[in-house]
Amino acid sequence: MSSAGRFEIERVPVTPFHQNCSLVWSPETRHAFIVDPGGDTDKLLARVEAVGLVIDAILLTHGHLDHVGGAAHLYAALEARQGKGSVRLIGPSREDEFLLHSVEAQAAHFGMTDLGSVQPEQYTSDGETLTVLNRTYQVRHIPGHTPGHVVFFDDHDKVLFAGDTLFRGAVGRTDFPYGDGKQLIDSIRRKIIPMGDDVMVLPGHGAPTTIGEERKHNPFLQ
């Protein structure tokens, strides 16, 4: 997924949940960031080395184990390779702190033992802008799947890192004690749909789609 002036994006499925971790980099500088490293840290580090990248940041959309379970290990490994203070660890909204701090408990529920809790250096909030790789990313708080779920929007390349909010033909699960289906749909309609039909949506699971495709055909948005 690249063209002149665009960032390269490679989606790397991780964990038994086949969560789409995104590796994003500038072809000119080879500097990069990673979105939602849920696990399989050795696999991710091998890709970073194979492509020849320097990782500037790790971004987390929400606190579920398949999205954040490898973040602490990856952060430590990258800091050891690149130098202390070389990587920013950016979390979702603070409402997901209880999930970020309970990854081991989440993993034990599925019989998984190789994932760990994580403490971001900073949390994000709705309407905030992040500068990563000298590009601005808009943060939108999209609660419902989890209380603190955020998405990251690159208006330059028209790409949305959507986590578990919007999928091809579906939306994120809300059958959790803290889930809220109405809140999720309302947030998608108010904060994601207006980004524009041409925006590429990179969901946490499954194939990419566009906002236009989902606006027209997603049964949960009709």
PDB file of C-alpha atoms in Angstrom:
ATOM      1  CA  MET A   1       0.000   0.000   0.000  1.00  0.00           C
ATOM      2  CA  SER A   2       2.174   2.848  -1.205  1.00  0.00           C
ATOM      3  CA  SER A   3       2.653   5.522  -3.827  1.00  0.00           C
ATOM      4  CA  ALA A   4       4.737   8.675  -4.153  1.00  0.00           C
ATOM      5  CA  GLY A   5       4.533  10.697  -0.968  1.00  0.00           C
ATOM      6  CA  ARG A   6       2.638   7.989   0.877  1.00  0.00           C
ATOM      7  CA  PHE A   7       3.752   5.924   3.806  1.00  0.00           C
ATOM      8  CA  GLU A   8       4.248   2.199   3.392  1.00  0.00           C
ATOM      9  CA  ILE A   9       1.915   0.024   5.473  1.00  0.00           C
ATOM     10  CA  GLU A  10       2.348  -3.654   6.180  1.00  0.00           C
ATOM     11  CA  ARG A  11      -0.281  -5.506   8.172  1.00  0.00           C
ATOM     12  CA  VAL A  12       1.145  -8.338  10.257  1.00  0.00           C
ATOM     13  CA  PRO A  13      -1.374 -10.790  11.793  1.00  0.00           C
ATOM     14  CA  VAL A  14      -0.472 -11.560  15.412  1.00  0.00           C
ATOM     15  CA  THR A  15      -1.802 -13.829  18.168  1.00  0.00           C
ATOM     16  CA  PRO A  16      -4.271 -16.698  17.658  1.00  0.00           C
ATOM     17  CA  PHE A  17      -6.925 -13.982  17.190  1.00  0.00           C
ATOM     18  CA  HIS A  18      -5.237 -12.903  13.916  1.00  0.00           C
ATOM     19  CA  GLN A  19      -5.158  -9.296  14.995  1.00  0.00           C
ATOM     20  CA  ASN A  20      -3.855  -6.938  12.296  1.00  0.00           C
ATOM     21  CA  CYS A  21      -0.796  -5.192  13.702  1.00  0.00           C
ATOM     22  CA  SER A  22       0.211  -2.341  11.372  1.00  0.00           C
ATOM     23  CA  LEU A  23       3.820  -1.491  10.574  1.00  0.00           C
ATOM     24  CA  VAL A  24       3.938   1.996   9.036  1.00  0.00           C
ATOM     25  CA  TRP A  25       7.027   3.702   7.636  1.00  0.00           C
ATOM     26  CA  SER A  26       8.397   6.486   5.477  1.00  0.00           C
ATOM     27  CA  PRO A  27      10.137   5.113   2.363  1.00  0.00           C
ATOM     28  CA  GLU A  28      12.460   8.115   2.411  1.00  0.00           C
ATOM     29  CA  THR A  29      13.696   7.959   6.020  1.00  0.00           C
ATOM     30  CA  ARG A  30      12.951   4.321   6.977  1.00  0.00           C
ATOM     31  CA  HIS A  31      11.571   5.609  10.270  1.00  0.00           C
ATOM     32  CA  ALA A  32       8.395   3.863  11.357  1.00  0.00           C
ATOM     33  CA  PHE A  33       5.710   3.305  13.952  1.00  0.00           C
ATOM     34  CA  ILE A  34       3.687   0.264  14.960  1.00  0.00           C
ATOM     35  CA  VAL A  35      -0.031   0.142  15.736  1.00  0.00           C
ATOM     36  CA  ASP A  36      -1.402  -2.498  18.139  1.00  0.00           C
ATOM     37  CA  PRO A  37       1.414  -5.024  18.648  1.00  0.00           C
ATOM     38  CA  GLY A  38      -0.765  -7.609  20.357  1.00  0.00           C
ATOM     39  CA  GLY A  39       1.845 -10.365  20.497  1.00  0.00           C
ATOM     40  CA  ASP A  40       4.303 -12.429  18.442  1.00  0.00           C
ATOM     41  CA  THR A  41       6.983  -9.896  19.286  1.00  0.00           C
ATOM     42  CA  ASP A  42       9.803 -11.912  17.717  1.00  0.00           C
ATOM     43  CA  LYS A  43       7.866 -11.989  14.440  1.00  0.00           C
ATOM     44  CA  LEU A  44       7.437  -8.214  14.525  1.00  0.00           C
ATOM     45  CA  LEU A  45      11.073  -7.583  15.388  1.00  0.00           C
ATOM     46  CA  ALA A  46      12.123  -9.829  12.504  1.00  0.00           C
ATOM     47  CA  ARG A  47      10.025  -7.766  10.083  1.00  0.00           C
ATOM     48  CA  VAL A  48      11.452  -4.518  11.447  1.00  0.00           C
ATOM     49  CA  GLU A  49      14.972  -5.837  10.914  1.00  0.00           C
ATOM     50  CA  ALA A  50      14.208  -7.311   7.480  1.00  0.00           C
ATOM     51  CA  VAL A  51      12.789  -4.027   6.182  1.00  0.00           C
ATOM     52  CA  GLY A  52      15.552  -2.014   7.878  1.00  0.00           C
ATOM     53  CA  LEU A  53      13.412   0.267  10.014  1.00  0.00           C
ATOM     54  CA  VAL A  54      13.882   2.505  13.040  1.00  0.00           C
ATOM     55  CA  ILE A  55      10.760   2.520  15.207  1.00  0.00           C
ATOM     56  CA  ASP A  56       9.826   5.931  16.592  1.00  0.00           C
ATOM     57  CA  ALA A  57       6.538   5.052  18.297  1.00  0.00           C
ATOM     58  CA  ILE A  58       4.076   2.359  19.324  1.00  0.00           C
ATOM     59  CA  LEU A  59       0.388   3.346  19.172  1.00  0.00           C
ATOM     60  CA  LEU A  60      -2.371   1.456  20.992  1.00  0.00           C
ATOM     61  CA  THR A  61      -6.043   1.782  20.036  1.00  0.00           C
ATOM     62  CA  HIS A  62      -7.484   0.027  23.105  1.00  0.00           C
ATOM     63  CA  GLY A  63      -6.675  -2.286  25.964  1.00  0.00           C
ATOM     64  CA  HIS A  64      -7.631  -5.765  24.763  1.00  0.00           C
ATOM     65  CA  LEU A  65      -4.904  -8.384  25.001  1.00  0.00           C
ATOM     66  CA  ASP A  66      -4.704  -9.103  21.247  1.00  0.00           C
ATOM     67  CA  HIS A  67      -3.918  -5.441  20.593  1.00  0.00           C
ATOM     68  CA  VAL A  68      -1.542  -4.616  23.441  1.00  0.00           C
ATOM     69  CA  GLY A  69      -0.223  -7.915  24.824  1.00  0.00           C
ATOM     70  CA  GLY A  70       3.151  -7.611  23.086  1.00  0.00           C
ATOM     71  CA  ALA A  71       3.612  -3.870  23.522  1.00  0.00           C
ATOM     72  CA  ALA A  72       5.704  -3.904  26.711  1.00  0.00           C
ATOM     73  CA  HIS A  73       8.072  -6.595  25.416  1.00  0.00           C
ATOM     74  CA  LEU A  74       8.383  -4.897  22.033  1.00  0.00           C
ATOM     75  CA  TYR A  75       9.030  -1.514  23.639  1.00  0.00           C
ATOM     76  CA  ALA A  76      11.790  -2.942  25.840  1.00  0.00           C
ATOM     77  CA  ALA A  77      13.400  -4.784  22.928  1.00  0.00           C
ATOM     78  CA  LEU A  78      13.368  -1.710  20.701  1.00  0.00           C
ATOM     79  CA  GLU A  79      14.783   0.526  23.418  1.00  0.00           C
ATOM     80  CA  ALA A  80      17.592  -1.993  23.940  1.00  0.00           C
ATOM     81  CA  ARG A  81      18.364  -1.969  20.208  1.00  0.00           C
ATOM     82  CA  GLN A  82      17.878   1.709  19.415  1.00  0.00           C
ATOM     83  CA  GLY A  83      18.703   3.406  22.700  1.00  0.00           C
ATOM     84  CA  LYS A  84      16.777   4.507  25.759  1.00  0.00           C
ATOM     85  CA  GLY A  85      14.164   7.153  25.007  1.00  0.00           C
ATOM     86  CA  SER A  86      14.091   6.341  21.280  1.00  0.00           C
ATOM     87  CA  VAL A  87      10.520   4.981  21.237  1.00  0.00           C
ATOM     88  CA  ARG A  88       7.292   6.677  22.318  1.00  0.00           C
ATOM     89  CA  LEU A  89       4.629   4.388  23.793  1.00  0.00           C
ATOM     90  CA  ILE A  90       1.263   6.032  23.178  1.00  0.00           C
ATOM     91  CA  GLY A  91      -1.905   4.609  24.686  1.00  0.00           C
ATOM     92  CA  PRO A  92      -5.620   4.947  24.109  1.00  0.00           C
ATOM     93  CA  SER A  93      -7.845   7.064  26.317  1.00  0.00           C
ATOM     94  CA  ARG A  94      -7.236   6.666  30.045  1.00  0.00           C
ATOM     95  CA  GLU A  95     -10.609   4.932  30.450  1.00  0.00           C
ATOM     96  CA  ASP A  96      -8.889   1.768  29.193  1.00  0.00           C
ATOM     97  CA  GLU A  97      -6.188   1.838  31.869  1.00  0.00           C
ATOM     98  CA  PHE A  98      -7.859  -1.019  33.765  1.00  0.00           C
ATOM     99  CA  LEU A  99      -7.568  -3.211  30.653  1.00  0.00           C
ATOM    100  CA  LEU A 100      -3.971  -2.240  29.932  1.00  0.00           C
ATOM    101  CA  HIS A 101      -3.064  -3.256  33.484  1.00  0.00           C
ATOM    102  CA  SER A 102      -4.908  -6.618  33.357  1.00  0.00           C
ATOM    103  CA  VAL A 103      -3.505  -8.250  30.220  1.00  0.00           C
ATOM    104  CA  GLU A 104      -2.195 -11.277  32.122  1.00  0.00           C
ATOM    105  CA  ALA A 105      -5.674 -11.901  33.528  1.00  0.00           C
ATOM    106  CA  GLN A 106      -7.231 -11.494  30.081  1.00  0.00           C
ATOM    107  CA  ALA A 107      -4.668 -13.901  28.620  1.00  0.00           C
ATOM    108  CA  ALA A 108      -5.196 -16.500  31.353  1.00  0.00           C
ATOM    109  CA  HIS A 109      -8.859 -16.671  30.341  1.00  0.00           C
ATOM    110  CA  PHE A 110      -7.687 -18.003  26.969  1.00  0.00           C
ATOM    111  CA  GLY A 111      -4.866 -20.151  28.325  1.00  0.00           C
ATOM    112  CA  MET A 112      -2.212 -17.752  27.014  1.00  0.00           C
ATOM    113  CA  THR A 113       0.888 -16.989  29.068  1.00  0.00           C
ATOM    114  CA  ASP A 114       3.197 -14.984  26.804  1.00  0.00           C
ATOM    115  CA  LEU A 115       1.423 -11.621  26.894  1.00  0.00           C
ATOM    116  CA  GLY A 116       1.950  -8.785  29.381  1.00  0.00           C
ATOM    117  CA  SER A 117       0.331  -5.676  30.797  1.00  0.00           C
ATOM    118  CA  VAL A 118       1.582  -2.310  29.640  1.00  0.00           C
ATOM    119  CA  GLN A 119       1.852   1.243  30.949  1.00  0.00           C
ATOM    120  CA  PRO A 120       1.875   3.881  28.176  1.00  0.00           C
ATOM    121  CA  GLU A 121       4.023   6.970  28.498  1.00  0.00           C
ATOM    122  CA  GLN A 122       0.976   9.014  27.561  1.00  0.00           C
ATOM    123  CA  TYR A 123      -2.742   8.568  27.079  1.00  0.00           C
ATOM    124  CA  THR A 124      -4.701  10.218  24.282  1.00  0.00           C
ATOM    125  CA  SER A 125      -8.010  12.055  24.168  1.00  0.00           C
ATOM    126  CA  ASP A 126     -10.676  12.960  21.649  1.00  0.00           C
ATOM    127  CA  GLY A 127      -9.681  15.730  19.256  1.00  0.00           C
ATOM    128  CA  GLU A 128      -5.994  15.510  20.120  1.00  0.00           C
ATOM    129  CA  THR A 129      -3.389  15.532  17.365  1.00  0.00           C
ATOM    130  CA  LEU A 130      -0.226  13.435  17.448  1.00  0.00           C
ATOM    131  CA  THR A 131       2.866  14.159  15.408  1.00  0.00           C
ATOM    132  CA  VAL A 132       4.581  10.925  14.379  1.00  0.00           C
ATOM    133  CA  LEU A 133       7.162  10.693  11.575  1.00  0.00           C
ATOM    134  CA  ASN A 134       6.636  14.436  11.041  1.00  0.00           C
ATOM    135  CA  ARG A 135       3.005  13.811  10.159  1.00  0.00           C
ATOM    136  CA  THR A 136      -0.117  14.762  12.079  1.00  0.00           C
ATOM    137  CA  TYR A 137      -2.566  12.080  13.195  1.00  0.00           C
ATOM    138  CA  GLN A 138      -5.995  12.964  14.512  1.00  0.00           C
ATOM    139  CA  VAL A 139      -7.214  11.070  17.577  1.00  0.00           C
ATOM    140  CA  ARG A 140     -10.905  10.256  17.910  1.00  0.00           C
ATOM    141  CA  HIS A 141     -12.371   8.630  21.014  1.00  0.00           C
ATOM    142  CA  ILE A 142     -14.753   5.871  19.861  1.00  0.00           C
ATOM    143  CA  PRO A 143     -16.068   4.139  22.999  1.00  0.00           C
ATOM    144  CA  GLY A 144     -18.410   1.161  23.036  1.00  0.00           C
ATOM    145  CA  HIS A 145     -16.140  -1.801  22.317  1.00  0.00           C
ATOM    146  CA  THR A 146     -14.048  -0.603  25.258  1.00  0.00           C
ATOM    147  CA  PRO A 147     -14.525   2.598  27.265  1.00  0.00           C
ATOM    148  CA  GLY A 148     -11.255   4.188  26.138  1.00  0.00           C
ATOM    149  CA  HIS A 149     -10.983   3.027  22.527  1.00  0.00           C
ATOM    150  CA  VAL A 150      -9.432   5.538  20.151  1.00  0.00           C
ATOM    151  CA  VAL A 151      -8.710   5.565  16.417  1.00  0.00           C
ATOM    152  CA  PHE A 152      -5.857   7.290  14.587  1.00  0.00           C
ATOM    153  CA  PHE A 153      -6.614   9.154  11.353  1.00  0.00           C
ATOM    154  CA  ASP A 154      -3.990  10.128   8.777  1.00  0.00           C
ATOM    155  CA  ASP A 155      -5.683  12.859   6.733  1.00  0.00           C
ATOM    156  CA  HIS A 156      -2.689  13.084   4.370  1.00  0.00           C
ATOM    157  CA  ASP A 157      -2.918   9.498   3.122  1.00  0.00           C
ATOM    158  CA  LYS A 158      -6.624   9.119   3.988  1.00  0.00           C
ATOM    159  CA  VAL A 159      -6.009   6.098   6.217  1.00  0.00           C
ATOM    160  CA  LEU A 160      -7.797   5.247   9.451  1.00  0.00           C
ATOM    161  CA  PHE A 161      -6.310   2.841  11.983  1.00  0.00           C
ATOM    162  CA  ALA A 162      -9.653   1.718  13.346  1.00  0.00           C
ATOM    163  CA  GLY A 163      -8.829  -0.955  15.920  1.00  0.00           C
ATOM    164  CA  ASP A 164     -12.009  -2.840  16.804  1.00  0.00           C
ATOM    165  CA  THR A 165     -14.538  -0.121  15.989  1.00  0.00           C
ATOM    166  CA  LEU A 166     -15.447  -0.484  12.308  1.00  0.00           C
ATOM    167  CA  PHE A 167     -14.966  -3.596  10.168  1.00  0.00           C
ATOM    168  CA  ARG A 168     -15.948  -4.670   6.682  1.00  0.00           C
ATOM    169  CA  GLY A 169     -19.665  -5.317   7.109  1.00  0.00           C
ATOM    170  CA  ALA A 170     -19.548  -5.238  10.893  1.00  0.00           C
ATOM    171  CA  VAL A 171     -18.633  -3.262  14.001  1.00  0.00           C
ATOM    172  CA  GLY A 172     -16.800  -4.157  17.191  1.00  0.00           C
ATOM    173  CA  ARG A 173     -18.257  -6.491  19.777  1.00  0.00           C
ATOM    174  CA  THR A 174     -20.010  -4.861  22.694  1.00  0.00           C
ATOM    175  CA  ASP A 175     -21.038  -7.955  24.681  1.00  0.00           C
ATOM    176  CA  PHE A 176     -18.676  -7.119  27.518  1.00  0.00           C
ATOM    177  CA  PRO A 177     -19.658  -5.836  30.965  1.00  0.00           C
ATOM    178  CA  TYR A 178     -18.260  -2.455  29.918  1.00  0.00           C
ATOM    179  CA  GLY A 179     -19.529  -2.591  26.313  1.00  0.00           C
ATOM    180  CA  ASP A 180     -22.139  -0.244  24.885  1.00  0.00           C
ATOM    181  CA  GLY A 181     -23.505  -0.922  21.405  1.00  0.00           C
ATOM    182  CA  LYS A 182     -25.481   2.297  21.129  1.00  0.00           C
ATOM    183  CA  GLN A 183     -22.461   4.350  22.151  1.00  0.00           C
ATOM    184  CA  LEU A 184     -20.270   2.594  19.571  1.00  0.00           C
ATOM    185  CA  ILE A 185     -22.688   3.131  16.666  1.00  0.00           C
ATOM    186  CA  ASP A 186     -23.280   6.731  17.653  1.00  0.00           C
ATOM    187  CA  SER A 187     -19.542   7.398  17.867  1.00  0.00           C
ATOM    188  CA  ILE A 188     -18.905   5.821  14.458  1.00  0.00           C
ATOM    189  CA  ARG A 189     -21.658   7.891  12.869  1.00  0.00           C
ATOM    190  CA  ARG A 190     -20.563  11.170  14.456  1.00  0.00           C
ATOM    191  CA  LYS A 191     -16.773  10.860  14.346  1.00  0.00           C
ATOM    192  CA  ILE A 192     -15.741   8.331  11.680  1.00  0.00           C
ATOM    193  CA  ILE A 193     -18.279   8.620   8.861  1.00  0.00           C
ATOM    194  CA  PRO A 194     -17.646  12.393   8.402  1.00  0.00           C
ATOM    195  CA  MET A 195     -13.954  11.687   7.653  1.00  0.00           C
ATOM    196  CA  GLY A 196     -15.016  10.974   4.068  1.00  0.00           C
ATOM    197  CA  ASP A 197     -15.981   8.107   1.778  1.00  0.00           C
ATOM    198  CA  ASP A 198     -12.490   7.823   0.305  1.00  0.00           C
ATOM    199  CA  VAL A 199     -10.806   7.009   3.623  1.00  0.00           C
ATOM    200  CA  MET A 200      -9.229   3.556   3.811  1.00  0.00           C
ATOM    201  CA  VAL A 201     -10.213   1.747   7.004  1.00  0.00           C
ATOM    202  CA  LEU A 202      -7.631  -0.647   8.458  1.00  0.00           C
ATOM    203  CA  PRO A 203      -9.509  -2.688  11.068  1.00  0.00           C
ATOM    204  CA  GLY A 204      -8.038  -4.810  13.808  1.00  0.00           C
ATOM    205  CA  HIS A 205      -9.401  -7.974  12.203  1.00  0.00           C
ATOM    206  CA  GLY A 206     -10.271  -8.911   8.647  1.00  0.00           C
ATOM    207  CA  ALA A 207      -9.865  -7.123   5.347  1.00  0.00           C
ATOM    208  CA  PRO A 208      -9.485  -3.379   4.741  1.00  0.00           C
ATOM    209  CA  THR A 209     -12.485  -1.407   3.601  1.00  0.00           C
ATOM    210  CA  THR A 210     -13.481   2.225   3.037  1.00  0.00           C
ATOM    211  CA  ILE A 211     -15.744   4.552   4.945  1.00  0.00           C
ATOM    212  CA  GLY A 212     -17.876   4.930   1.811  1.00  0.00           C
ATOM    213  CA  GLU A 213     -18.372   1.184   1.506  1.00  0.00           C
ATOM    214  CA  GLU A 214     -19.406   0.894   5.131  1.00  0.00           C
ATOM    215  CA  ARG A 215     -21.604   3.988   5.057  1.00  0.00           C
ATOM    216  CA  LYS A 216     -23.563   2.508   2.165  1.00  0.00           C
ATOM    217  CA  HIS A 217     -23.611  -1.193   2.985  1.00  0.00           C
ATOM    218  CA  ASN A 218     -22.687  -1.933   6.601  1.00  0.00           C
ATOM    219  CA  PRO A 219     -25.915  -3.352   8.121  1.00  0.00           C
ATOM    220  CA  PHE A 220     -25.090  -1.893  11.549  1.00  0.00           C
ATOM    221  CA  LEU A 221     -25.043   1.636  10.130  1.00  0.00           C
ATOM    222  CA  GLN A 222     -28.250   1.545   8.122  1.00  0.00           C
TER     223      GLN A 222
END
